PDB file of C-alpha atoms in Angstrom:
ATOM      1  CA  MET B 270       4.316 -36.502 -26.578  1.00 97.00           C
ATOM      2  CA  ARG B 271       7.012 -38.066 -27.632  1.00 98.00           C
ATOM      3  CA  VAL B 272       8.689 -38.055 -31.312  1.00 99.00           C
ATOM      4  CA  ILE B 273      11.598 -40.018 -32.794  1.00 99.00           C
ATOM      5  CA  PHE B 274      12.521 -38.172 -35.068  1.00 99.00           C
ATOM      6  CA  CYS B 275      13.985 -38.952 -38.376  1.00 99.00           C
ATOM      7  CA  GLY B 276      16.678 -36.448 -40.406  1.00 99.00           C
ATOM      8  CA  THR B 277      19.482 -35.619 -41.695  1.00 98.00           C
ATOM      9  CA  PRO B 278      20.173 -32.113 -43.789  1.00 98.00           C
ATOM     10  CA  ARG B 279      20.426 -28.307 -42.503  1.00 98.00           C
ATOM     11  CA  PHE B 280      16.435 -27.704 -43.528  1.00 99.00           C
ATOM     12  CA  ALA B 281      15.811 -29.895 -40.460  1.00 99.00           C
ATOM     13  CA  VAL B 282      17.631 -29.074 -37.487  1.00 99.00           C
ATOM     14  CA  PRO B 283      15.056 -26.266 -37.466  1.00 99.00           C
ATOM     15  CA  SER B 284      12.621 -29.217 -36.542  1.00 99.00           C
ATOM     16  CA  LEU B 285      14.332 -30.254 -34.550  1.00 99.00           C
ATOM     17  CA  GLU B 286      15.418 -27.834 -32.041  1.00 99.00           C
ATOM     18  CA  ARG B 287      12.190 -26.386 -31.925  1.00 99.00           C
ATOM     19  CA  LEU B 288      10.296 -29.544 -31.705  1.00 99.00           C
ATOM     20  CA  ALA B 289      12.901 -29.431 -28.217  1.00 99.00           C
ATOM     21  CA  GLU B 290      12.308 -26.109 -26.950  1.00 99.00           C
ATOM     22  CA  ALA B 291       8.489 -26.392 -27.349  1.00 99.00           C
ATOM     23  CA  GLY B 292       9.499 -29.637 -24.842  1.00 98.00           C
ATOM     24  CA  PHE B 293       8.664 -32.793 -26.337  1.00 99.00           C
ATOM     25  CA  GLU B 294      10.121 -35.196 -25.308  1.00 99.00           C
ATOM     26  CA  ILE B 295      12.335 -37.025 -27.734  1.00 99.00           C
ATOM     27  CA  PRO B 296      14.828 -40.066 -26.445  1.00 99.00           C
ATOM     28  CA  LEU B 297      15.760 -40.872 -29.747  1.00 99.00           C
ATOM     29  CA  VAL B 298      16.717 -38.771 -33.461  1.00 99.00           C
ATOM     30  CA  VAL B 299      17.151 -41.188 -36.451  1.00 99.00           C
ATOM     31  CA  THR B 300      20.026 -39.670 -39.481  1.00 99.00           C
ATOM     32  CA  GLN B 301      22.016 -40.817 -41.594  1.00 98.00           C
ATOM     33  CA  PRO B 302      26.350 -42.370 -41.301  1.00 97.00           C
ATOM     34  CA  ASP B 303      28.469 -40.199 -41.706  1.00 96.00           C
ATOM     35  CA  LYS B 304      29.538 -39.437 -45.290  1.00 93.00           C
ATOM     36  CA  PRO B 305      33.370 -38.759 -45.846  1.00 90.00           C
ATOM     37  CA  ARG B 306      34.590 -34.957 -47.016  1.00 85.00           C
ATOM     38  CA  GLY B 307      37.051 -32.452 -48.402  1.00 80.00           C
ATOM     39  CA  ARG B 308      39.955 -33.391 -49.760  1.00 79.00           C
ATOM     40  CA  GLY B 309      40.882 -35.910 -46.745  1.00 79.00           C
ATOM     41  CA  LEU B 310      38.223 -37.955 -46.993  1.00 83.00           C
ATOM     42  CA  GLU B 311      36.942 -37.569 -43.599  1.00 89.00           C
ATOM     43  CA  LEU B 312      33.829 -38.557 -41.699  1.00 93.00           C
ATOM     44  CA  GLU B 313      31.569 -35.756 -40.961  1.00 96.00           C
ATOM     45  CA  PRO B 314      28.466 -35.665 -39.279  1.00 97.00           C
ATOM     46  CA  THR B 315      25.221 -34.613 -41.314  1.00 98.00           C
ATOM     47  CA  PRO B 316      23.591 -31.801 -39.456  1.00 98.00           C
ATOM     48  CA  VAL B 317      20.972 -33.559 -37.507  1.00 99.00           C
ATOM     49  CA  LYS B 318      23.517 -35.260 -36.057  1.00 99.00           C
ATOM     50  CA  ALA B 319      25.343 -33.081 -34.865  1.00 98.00           C
ATOM     51  CA  ALA B 320      22.827 -30.274 -33.749  1.00 99.00           C
ATOM     52  CA  ALA B 321      21.146 -34.020 -31.857  1.00 99.00           C
ATOM     53  CA  LEU B 322      24.511 -33.906 -29.769  1.00 99.00           C
ATOM     54  CA  ALA B 323      24.812 -30.062 -29.042  1.00 98.00           C
ATOM     55  CA  ARG B 324      21.439 -31.593 -27.558  1.00 98.00           C
ATOM     56  CA  GLY B 325      22.262 -34.152 -25.939  1.00 98.00           C
ATOM     57  CA  LEU B 326      19.591 -35.779 -27.644  1.00 99.00           C
ATOM     58  CA  ARG B 327      20.774 -39.705 -28.858  1.00 99.00           C
ATOM     59  CA  VAL B 328      21.341 -40.427 -32.133  1.00 99.00           C
ATOM     60  CA  ILE B 329      21.474 -43.920 -34.084  1.00 98.00           C
ATOM     61  CA  GLN B 330      23.001 -44.374 -38.062  1.00 98.00           C
ATOM     62  CA  PRO B 331      21.136 -47.069 -39.722  1.00 98.00           C
ATOM     63  CA  GLU B 332      22.233 -48.225 -42.698  1.00 96.00           C
ATOM     64  CA  LYS B 333      19.717 -48.985 -44.131  1.00 96.00           C
ATOM     65  CA  ILE B 334      15.936 -49.668 -41.863  1.00 97.00           C
ATOM     66  CA  LYS B 335      13.150 -51.100 -43.580  1.00 94.00           C
ATOM     67  CA  HIS B 336      14.689 -54.978 -42.641  1.00 95.00           C
ATOM     68  CA  ASN B 337      16.519 -53.867 -40.169  1.00 97.00           C
ATOM     69  CA  GLU B 338      15.461 -55.632 -36.830  1.00 98.00           C
ATOM     70  CA  GLU B 339      17.743 -54.192 -34.644  1.00 98.00           C
ATOM     71  CA  PHE B 340      16.496 -51.071 -35.419  1.00 98.00           C
ATOM     72  CA  ARG B 341      12.904 -52.318 -35.209  1.00 98.00           C
ATOM     73  CA  ALA B 342      12.953 -53.391 -31.705  1.00 98.00           C
ATOM     74  CA  GLU B 343      14.605 -50.374 -30.282  1.00 98.00           C
ATOM     75  CA  LEU B 344      11.575 -48.575 -32.081  1.00 98.00           C
ATOM     76  CA  GLU B 345       9.517 -50.278 -30.723  1.00 98.00           C
ATOM     77  CA  ARG B 346      10.854 -50.548 -27.234  1.00 98.00           C
ATOM     78  CA  ILE B 347      10.533 -46.695 -27.558  1.00 98.00           C
ATOM     79  CA  ALA B 348       6.796 -46.449 -28.410  1.00 98.00           C
ATOM     80  CA  PRO B 349       7.189 -43.595 -29.973  1.00 99.00           C
ATOM     81  CA  GLU B 350       3.551 -41.658 -30.411  1.00 98.00           C
ATOM     82  CA  THR B 351       4.676 -40.204 -33.103  1.00 99.00           C
ATOM     83  CA  ILE B 352       7.881 -40.268 -36.405  1.00 99.00           C
ATOM     84  CA  VAL B 353       8.502 -36.840 -37.641  1.00 99.00           C
ATOM     85  CA  VAL B 354      10.241 -37.420 -40.756  1.00 99.00           C
ATOM     86  CA  VAL B 355      11.675 -34.074 -41.978  1.00 99.00           C
ATOM     87  CA  GLY B 356      13.701 -35.413 -44.667  1.00 98.00           C
ATOM     88  CA  TYR B 357      15.541 -38.221 -43.441  1.00 98.00           C
ATOM     89  CA  GLY B 358      17.028 -39.709 -46.971  1.00 95.00           C
ATOM     90  CA  ARG B 359      15.207 -43.103 -46.395  1.00 96.00           C
ATOM     91  CA  ILE B 360      12.039 -44.934 -47.846  1.00 96.00           C
ATOM     92  CA  ILE B 361      10.437 -45.548 -44.716  1.00 98.00           C
ATOM     93  CA  PRO B 362       8.733 -48.704 -44.769  1.00 97.00           C
ATOM     94  CA  GLN B 363       5.354 -50.091 -43.177  1.00 97.00           C
ATOM     95  CA  TRP B 364       6.088 -51.640 -40.093  1.00 98.00           C
ATOM     96  CA  MET B 365       7.250 -48.125 -39.168  1.00 98.00           C
ATOM     97  CA  ILE B 366       4.410 -46.651 -40.490  1.00 98.00           C
ATOM     98  CA  ASP B 367       1.529 -48.765 -38.319  1.00 98.00           C
ATOM     99  CA  LEU B 368       4.439 -48.339 -34.983  1.00 98.00           C
ATOM    100  CA  PRO B 369       2.918 -45.366 -33.508  1.00 98.00           C
ATOM    101  CA  ARG B 370      -0.130 -44.588 -32.175  1.00 96.00           C
ATOM    102  CA  HIS B 371      -0.531 -40.481 -34.214  1.00 97.00           C
ATOM    103  CA  GLY B 372       1.540 -42.243 -37.753  1.00 96.00           C
ATOM    104  CA  ASN B 373       4.570 -40.853 -39.185  1.00 98.00           C
ATOM    105  CA  ILE B 374       4.282 -37.204 -39.223  1.00 99.00           C
ATOM    106  CA  ASN B 375       6.308 -35.389 -42.385  1.00 99.00           C
ATOM    107  CA  LEU B 376       7.531 -31.855 -43.162  1.00 99.00           C
ATOM    108  CA  HIS B 377       7.905 -30.830 -46.696  1.00 99.00           C
ATOM    109  CA  ALA B 378       8.499 -28.640 -48.342  1.00 99.00           C
ATOM    110  CA  SER B 379       5.697 -27.101 -51.040  1.00 99.00           C
ATOM    111  CA  LEU B 380       2.041 -26.711 -50.836  1.00 99.00           C
ATOM    112  CA  LEU B 381       0.966 -30.470 -51.885  1.00 99.00           C
ATOM    113  CA  PRO B 382       0.135 -31.453 -53.862  1.00 99.00           C
ATOM    114  CA  LYS B 383       2.066 -29.549 -56.413  1.00 99.00           C
ATOM    115  CA  TYR B 384       5.859 -30.848 -55.953  1.00 99.00           C
ATOM    116  CA  ARG B 385       5.649 -33.894 -54.678  1.00 99.00           C
ATOM    117  CA  GLY B 386       9.638 -35.593 -54.214  1.00 98.00           C
ATOM    118  CA  ALA B 387      12.760 -34.318 -53.478  1.00 97.00           C
ATOM    119  CA  ALA B 388      13.461 -31.202 -54.716  1.00 98.00           C
ATOM    120  CA  PRO B 389      10.549 -28.993 -53.896  1.00 99.00           C
ATOM    121  CA  ILE B 390      11.857 -26.009 -53.119  1.00 99.00           C
ATOM    122  CA  GLN B 391      14.605 -26.169 -56.940  1.00 99.00           C
ATOM    123  CA  TRP B 392      11.711 -26.822 -59.114  1.00 99.00           C
ATOM    124  CA  ALA B 393       9.667 -24.485 -57.472  1.00 99.00           C
ATOM    125  CA  ILE B 394      12.150 -21.346 -57.727  1.00 99.00           C
ATOM    126  CA  ALA B 395      12.819 -22.902 -61.665  1.00 99.00           C
ATOM    127  CA  ASN B 396       9.381 -22.982 -62.460  1.00 99.00           C
ATOM    128  CA  GLY B 397       9.135 -19.447 -61.342  1.00 99.00           C
ATOM    129  CA  GLU B 398       6.264 -19.415 -59.203  1.00 99.00           C
ATOM    130  CA  THR B 399       6.367 -16.135 -57.045  1.00 99.00           C
ATOM    131  CA  VAL B 400       4.360 -18.817 -53.758  1.00 99.00           C
ATOM    132  CA  SER B 401       5.143 -21.737 -52.413  1.00 99.00           C
ATOM    133  CA  GLY B 402       5.360 -22.979 -48.211  1.00 99.00           C
ATOM    134  CA  ASN B 403       5.080 -26.084 -46.572  1.00 99.00           C
ATOM    135  CA  THR B 404       3.092 -28.907 -45.514  1.00 99.00           C
ATOM    136  CA  THR B 405       2.660 -31.202 -42.905  1.00 99.00           C
ATOM    137  CA  MET B 406       1.063 -34.423 -43.891  1.00 99.00           C
ATOM    138  CA  ARG B 407       1.031 -38.488 -42.393  1.00 98.00           C
ATOM    139  CA  ILE B 408       2.919 -40.300 -44.246  1.00 98.00           C
ATOM    140  CA  ASP B 409       1.995 -42.882 -46.115  1.00 97.00           C
ATOM    141  CA  ALA B 410       2.620 -46.029 -48.485  1.00 95.00           C
ATOM    142  CA  GLY B 411       3.402 -43.759 -52.029  1.00 96.00           C
ATOM    143  CA  LEU B 412       5.623 -40.555 -52.748  1.00 95.00           C
ATOM    144  CA  ASP B 413       4.647 -37.389 -50.935  1.00 98.00           C
ATOM    145  CA  THR B 414       0.695 -38.813 -51.101  1.00 98.00           C
ATOM    146  CA  GLY B 415      -0.248 -38.614 -48.026  1.00 98.00           C
ATOM    147  CA  ASP B 416      -3.420 -37.166 -46.037  1.00 99.00           C
ATOM    148  CA  ILE B 417      -2.986 -32.602 -45.734  1.00 99.00           C
ATOM    149  CA  LEU B 418      -3.108 -31.391 -41.412  1.00 99.00           C
ATOM    150  CA  LEU B 419      -1.594 -28.083 -42.075  1.00 99.00           C
ATOM    151  CA  GLN B 420      -0.409 -25.823 -45.001  1.00 99.00           C
ATOM    152  CA  GLU B 421       1.268 -22.517 -44.597  1.00 99.00           C
ATOM    153  CA  GLU B 422       2.903 -20.545 -47.769  1.00 99.00           C
ATOM    154  CA  MET B 423       6.087 -18.553 -47.821  1.00 99.00           C
ATOM    155  CA  ALA B 424       6.325 -15.938 -50.703  1.00 99.00           C
ATOM    156  CA  ILE B 425       9.607 -17.222 -52.892  1.00 99.00           C
ATOM    157  CA  ARG B 426      11.433 -13.318 -53.566  1.00 98.00           C
ATOM    158  CA  PRO B 427      12.711 -12.402 -57.417  1.00 97.00           C
ATOM    159  CA  ASP B 428      15.967 -12.583 -56.104  1.00 97.00           C
ATOM    160  CA  ASP B 429      15.260 -15.930 -54.114  1.00 99.00           C
ATOM    161  CA  THR B 430      17.805 -19.153 -55.050  1.00 99.00           C
ATOM    162  CA  ALA B 431      16.729 -22.193 -53.611  1.00 99.00           C
ATOM    163  CA  VAL B 432      20.242 -21.116 -50.796  1.00 98.00           C
ATOM    164  CA  THR B 433      18.183 -18.749 -50.164  1.00 99.00           C
ATOM    165  CA  TYR B 434      14.631 -19.343 -50.179  1.00 99.00           C
ATOM    166  CA  ALA B 435      15.438 -22.967 -48.036  1.00 99.00           C
ATOM    167  CA  PRO B 436      16.462 -21.441 -44.082  1.00 99.00           C
ATOM    168  CA  ARG B 437      13.684 -19.340 -43.764  1.00 99.00           C
ATOM    169  CA  LEU B 438      11.224 -22.209 -45.680  1.00 99.00           C
ATOM    170  CA  ALA B 439      13.206 -24.355 -43.033  1.00 99.00           C
ATOM    171  CA  GLU B 440      12.445 -21.932 -40.146  1.00 99.00           C
ATOM    172  CA  THR B 441       8.364 -21.536 -41.215  1.00 99.00           C
ATOM    173  CA  GLY B 442       8.253 -24.785 -40.619  1.00 99.00           C
ATOM    174  CA  ALA B 443       9.641 -26.017 -37.904  1.00 99.00           C
ATOM    175  CA  HIS B 444       6.929 -24.135 -36.069  1.00 99.00           C
ATOM    176  CA  LEU B 445       3.962 -25.525 -38.462  1.00 99.00           C
ATOM    177  CA  LEU B 446       5.585 -28.644 -37.365  1.00 99.00           C
ATOM    178  CA  VAL B 447       5.245 -27.545 -33.021  1.00 99.00           C
ATOM    179  CA  LYS B 448       1.629 -26.022 -34.455  1.00 99.00           C
ATOM    180  CA  THR B 449       0.441 -29.717 -36.013  1.00 99.00           C
ATOM    181  CA  LEU B 450       2.254 -32.042 -32.793  1.00 99.00           C
ATOM    182  CA  ARG B 451       0.222 -29.663 -30.570  1.00 98.00           C
ATOM    183  CA  GLY B 452      -2.784 -29.897 -32.693  1.00 98.00           C
ATOM    184  CA  LEU B 453      -2.596 -33.920 -32.941  1.00 97.00           C
ATOM    185  CA  GLU B 454      -2.571 -33.666 -29.023  1.00 96.00           C
ATOM    186  CA  ALA B 455      -5.173 -31.998 -28.943  1.00 97.00           C
ATOM    187  CA  GLY B 456      -7.234 -33.501 -31.371  1.00 96.00           C
ATOM    188  CA  THR B 457      -7.154 -30.299 -33.151  1.00 98.00           C
ATOM    189  CA  ILE B 458      -6.339 -31.264 -36.334  1.00 97.00           C
ATOM    190  CA  THR B 459      -8.303 -32.843 -39.144  1.00 95.00           C
ATOM    191  CA  ALA B 460      -6.109 -34.441 -41.497  1.00 97.00           C
ATOM    192  CA  ARG B 461      -7.813 -34.358 -45.301  1.00 98.00           C
ATOM    193  CA  PRO B 462      -7.008 -36.365 -48.302  1.00 99.00           C
ATOM    194  CA  GLN B 463      -4.865 -34.489 -51.395  1.00 99.00           C
ATOM    195  CA  GLU B 464      -6.309 -33.650 -54.170  1.00 98.00           C
ATOM    196  CA  HIS B 465      -4.568 -36.108 -56.246  1.00 98.00           C
ATOM    197  CA  ALA B 466      -5.183 -34.432 -60.017  1.00 98.00           C
ATOM    198  CA  LYS B 467      -3.740 -31.416 -58.820  1.00 98.00           C
ATOM    199  CA  ALA B 468      -0.359 -33.268 -58.252  1.00 99.00           C
ATOM    200  CA  SER B 469       3.231 -32.355 -60.170  1.00 98.00           C
ATOM    201  CA  LEU B 470       6.368 -33.754 -59.143  1.00 98.00           C
ATOM    202  CA  ALA B 471       9.715 -32.599 -57.793  1.00 99.00           C
ATOM    203  CA  PRO B 472      12.429 -35.184 -59.085  1.00 98.00           C
ATOM    204  CA  ILE B 473      15.693 -35.731 -58.233  1.00 97.00           C
ATOM    205  CA  LEU B 474      18.087 -33.028 -59.799  1.00 98.00           C
ATOM    206  CA  THR B 475      20.600 -34.168 -62.176  1.00 99.00           C
ATOM    207  CA  LYS B 476      23.863 -32.677 -63.977  1.00 98.00           C
ATOM    208  CA  ASP B 477      21.886 -32.035 -66.789  1.00 98.00           C
ATOM    209  CA  ASP B 478      19.388 -29.858 -65.734  1.00 99.00           C
ATOM    210  CA  GLY B 479      21.454 -27.507 -65.095  1.00 99.00           C
ATOM    211  CA  ARG B 480      22.499 -26.734 -69.072  1.00 99.00           C
ATOM    212  CA  ILE B 481      21.228 -24.168 -70.003  1.00 99.00           C
ATOM    213  CA  ASP B 482      18.593 -24.932 -73.639  1.00 98.00           C
ATOM    214  CA  PHE B 483      18.959 -21.211 -74.918  1.00 98.00           C
ATOM    215  CA  THR B 484      15.874 -21.930 -77.188  1.00 98.00           C
ATOM    216  CA  ARG B 485      13.445 -21.003 -73.786  1.00 98.00           C
ATOM    217  CA  SER B 486      12.843 -17.774 -72.605  1.00 98.00           C
ATOM    218  CA  ALA B 487      15.405 -15.773 -70.947  1.00 99.00           C
ATOM    219  CA  LEU B 488      12.835 -15.076 -67.447  1.00 98.00           C
ATOM    220  CA  ASP B 489      12.957 -18.918 -68.036  1.00 99.00           C
ATOM    221  CA  ILE B 490      16.230 -19.322 -67.427  1.00 99.00           C
ATOM    222  CA  VAL B 491      17.144 -16.743 -65.405  1.00 99.00           C
ATOM    223  CA  ASN B 492      14.485 -18.819 -62.875  1.00 99.00           C
ATOM    224  CA  ARG B 493      16.187 -22.215 -63.601  1.00 99.00           C
ATOM    225  CA  LEU B 494      19.444 -20.637 -62.737  1.00 99.00           C
ATOM    226  CA  ARG B 495      17.882 -19.675 -59.692  1.00 99.00           C
ATOM    227  CA  GLY B 496      16.159 -22.702 -58.090  1.00 99.00           C
ATOM    228  CA  PHE B 497      19.299 -24.984 -59.290  1.00 99.00           C
ATOM    229  CA  GLN B 498      21.392 -22.903 -56.449  1.00 98.00           C
ATOM    230  CA  PRO B 499      24.125 -24.084 -55.344  1.00 97.00           C
ATOM    231  CA  TRP B 500      23.964 -27.425 -57.658  1.00 98.00           C
ATOM    232  CA  PRO B 501      23.557 -28.034 -60.413  1.00 98.00           C
ATOM    233  CA  GLY B 502      23.994 -24.989 -61.136  1.00 98.00           C
ATOM    234  CA  ALA B 503      23.424 -23.072 -64.391  1.00 99.00           C
ATOM    235  CA  TYR B 504      26.001 -24.475 -67.375  1.00 99.00           C
ATOM    236  CA  THR B 505      26.443 -24.092 -71.346  1.00 99.00           C
ATOM    237  CA  THR B 506      29.824 -24.393 -73.557  1.00 98.00           C
ATOM    238  CA  PHE B 507      31.852 -22.449 -75.527  1.00 98.00           C
ATOM    239  CA  ARG B 508      34.227 -21.947 -78.187  1.00 97.00           C
ATOM    240  CA  GLY B 509      34.468 -26.178 -76.814  1.00 96.00           C
ATOM    241  CA  ARG B 510      35.062 -25.153 -73.914  1.00 97.00           C
ATOM    242  CA  THR B 511      32.727 -25.797 -69.815  1.00 98.00           C
ATOM    243  CA  LEU B 512      31.012 -21.758 -68.754  1.00 98.00           C
ATOM    244  CA  ASN B 513      29.178 -21.733 -65.401  1.00 98.00           C
ATOM    245  CA  ILE B 514      26.734 -18.634 -65.263  1.00 99.00           C
ATOM    246  CA  TYR B 515      26.275 -17.398 -61.213  1.00 98.00           C
ATOM    247  CA  ALA B 516      24.498 -14.423 -62.466  1.00 98.00           C
ATOM    248  CA  ALA B 517      21.911 -12.836 -65.156  1.00 98.00           C
ATOM    249  CA  SER B 518      19.259 -11.192 -65.457  1.00 98.00           C
ATOM    250  CA  PRO B 519      16.051 -10.610 -68.909  1.00 98.00           C
ATOM    251  CA  GLU B 520      17.490  -7.714 -70.991  1.00 96.00           C
ATOM    252  CA  THR B 521      16.227  -5.952 -74.027  1.00 90.00           C
ATOM    253  CA  GLY B 522      17.706  -5.849 -77.227  1.00 86.00           C
ATOM    254  CA  THR B 523      19.159  -7.679 -79.891  1.00 89.00           C
ATOM    255  CA  ALA B 524      21.583 -11.319 -80.505  1.00 95.00           C
ATOM    256  CA  ALA B 525      20.748 -14.608 -82.534  1.00 97.00           C
ATOM    257  CA  LEU B 526      19.073 -17.299 -81.854  1.00 98.00           C
ATOM    258  CA  GLY B 527      22.532 -19.570 -79.236  1.00 98.00           C
ATOM    259  CA  GLN B 528      24.429 -17.114 -80.074  1.00 98.00           C
ATOM    260  CA  VAL B 529      26.489 -14.656 -77.632  1.00 98.00           C
ATOM    261  CA  VAL B 530      27.478 -11.296 -78.139  1.00 97.00           C
ATOM    262  CA  PHE B 531      29.083  -8.285 -76.370  1.00 96.00           C
ATOM    263  CA  GLN B 532      27.132  -5.516 -76.962  1.00 93.00           C
ATOM    264  CA  ASP B 533      27.168  -1.164 -75.353  1.00 92.00           C
ATOM    265  CA  GLY B 534      29.126  -2.726 -72.444  1.00 94.00           C
ATOM    266  CA  LYS B 535      27.550  -6.440 -71.643  1.00 96.00           C
ATOM    267  CA  LEU B 536      27.623 -10.155 -72.206  1.00 97.00           C
ATOM    268  CA  LEU B 537      24.044 -10.942 -74.324  1.00 98.00           C
ATOM    269  CA  ALA B 538      22.889 -13.914 -75.072  1.00 98.00           C
ATOM    270  CA  GLY B 539      19.749 -14.680 -77.289  1.00 98.00           C
ATOM    271  CA  CYS B 540      17.151 -17.091 -75.832  1.00 98.00           C
ATOM    272  CA  GLY B 541      14.158 -18.414 -77.490  1.00 98.00           C
ATOM    273  CA  GLU B 542      10.817 -16.661 -77.264  1.00 97.00           C
ATOM    274  CA  GLY B 543      12.956 -13.545 -78.621  1.00 97.00           C
ATOM    275  CA  THR B 544      14.213 -12.547 -75.740  1.00 98.00           C
ATOM    276  CA  VAL B 545      18.195 -11.890 -74.508  1.00 98.00           C
ATOM    277  CA  LEU B 546      19.692 -12.728 -71.604  1.00 98.00           C
ATOM    278  CA  ASN B 547      22.315 -10.510 -69.700  1.00 98.00           C
ATOM    279  CA  ILE B 548      25.130 -13.077 -68.516  1.00 98.00           C
ATOM    280  CA  LEU B 549      26.345 -10.978 -64.897  1.00 98.00           C
ATOM    281  CA  GLU B 550      28.326 -13.443 -64.283  1.00 98.00           C
ATOM    282  CA  LEU B 551      30.526 -16.102 -65.824  1.00 99.00           C
ATOM    283  CA  GLN B 552      33.628 -18.677 -64.636  1.00 98.00           C
ATOM    284  CA  PRO B 553      35.072 -20.470 -67.524  1.00 98.00           C
ATOM    285  CA  GLU B 554      36.759 -23.847 -67.613  1.00 97.00           C
ATOM    286  CA  GLY B 555      40.207 -24.301 -65.463  1.00 97.00           C
ATOM    287  CA  LYS B 556      39.915 -20.504 -64.438  1.00 97.00           C
ATOM    288  CA  LYS B 557      38.019 -18.323 -61.675  1.00 98.00           C
ATOM    289  CA  ARG B 558      34.588 -16.197 -61.504  1.00 98.00           C
ATOM    290  CA  MET B 559      34.450 -13.423 -63.340  1.00 98.00           C
ATOM    291  CA  ALA B 560      32.596 -10.644 -64.565  1.00 98.00           C
ATOM    292  CA  ALA B 561      30.649 -10.699 -68.082  1.00 97.00           C
ATOM    293  CA  ARG B 562      32.529  -8.094 -69.117  1.00 96.00           C
ATOM    294  CA  ASP B 563      36.112  -9.565 -68.703  1.00 97.00           C
ATOM    295  CA  PHE B 564      35.370 -12.828 -70.249  1.00 97.00           C
ATOM    296  CA  ALA B 565      34.306 -10.661 -73.450  1.00 96.00           C
ATOM    297  CA  ASN B 566      37.252  -8.433 -72.989  1.00 95.00           C
ATOM    298  CA  GLY B 567      40.114 -11.576 -72.059  1.00 95.00           C
ATOM    299  CA  MET B 568      38.487 -13.314 -75.146  1.00 94.00           C
ATOM    300  CA  ARG B 569      37.738 -10.864 -76.859  1.00 94.00           C
ATOM    301  CA  LEU B 570      34.482 -10.971 -78.415  1.00 92.00           C
ATOM    302  CA  SER B 571      34.237  -8.483 -81.208  1.00 89.00           C
ATOM    303  CA  ALA B 572      31.372 -10.416 -83.633  1.00 94.00           C
ATOM    304  CA  PRO B 573      28.701 -13.543 -82.243  1.00 96.00           C
ATOM    305  CA  GLU B 574      29.611 -16.770 -81.343  1.00 97.00           C
ATOM    306  CA  PRO B 575      27.530 -19.872 -80.692  1.00 98.00           C
ATOM    307  CA  LEU B 576      26.858 -20.902 -77.253  1.00 97.00           C
ATOM    308  CA  GLY B 577      26.621 -24.958 -76.592  1.00 94.00           C
ATOM    309  CA  GLN B 578      29.075 -26.298 -79.402  1.00 85.00           C
TER     310      GLN B 578
END
């Protein structure tokens, strides 16, 4: 099967590599343009570009695709049997959807119709899910609304963050993608519509999503901390300055809602539903990461003080 691969982030790299190893013909890889990074703002290739070039695959990086006649002519010349899309980061135009015989196949990092959108891994963990997974689906004009081809569950461990869960999901998703294309070749896969009434959304994250709302339960706050790694993370303010929280756990104990207290060697914050958050590791604005005990001692925290102010 002749496949054009469209992808950008590290999550998409295993999919490209497994497809190549499985013997699929990949005449073209499409990825986002290089972006300036670091202090020197030097152009850095996308993870997919780096992986493709390492395998000797041809790469193009169009600035736009919807009304790009040169790009369209190139895809029509290649005449792919399918276009695989994994985290490409651009809306696929209808002409691309209609081009290949087997359509455009997307690997989405959730069990659709749950968590449609740009951040399914982050929101699944932030919402306290214990199971998520991957879906291969046909791309249509909607937002992750296309017919489902295959799905596979994968447990979310209690200590998983978005950073630890994503690489495992990327690897299992790559194998699911190979299985999907093999099934399409053999004619053994029947697509099924999504149950749209059961859909939920996983919108792109914003900085404000990381702001801790202490009216939530301690468990909710911990789940959001896990899900929103590495960005936007979890943060609040203390004595008027930003305080980033890197590790915390629900705790038995007492603390007034929205107040922090150093008690029995623990830095405790009062949360919603009468729960308490044990803050383990943090970073005050302008300082290095540190243990909560060191923070409490350095701040001479001898009485309850408000957070978020």
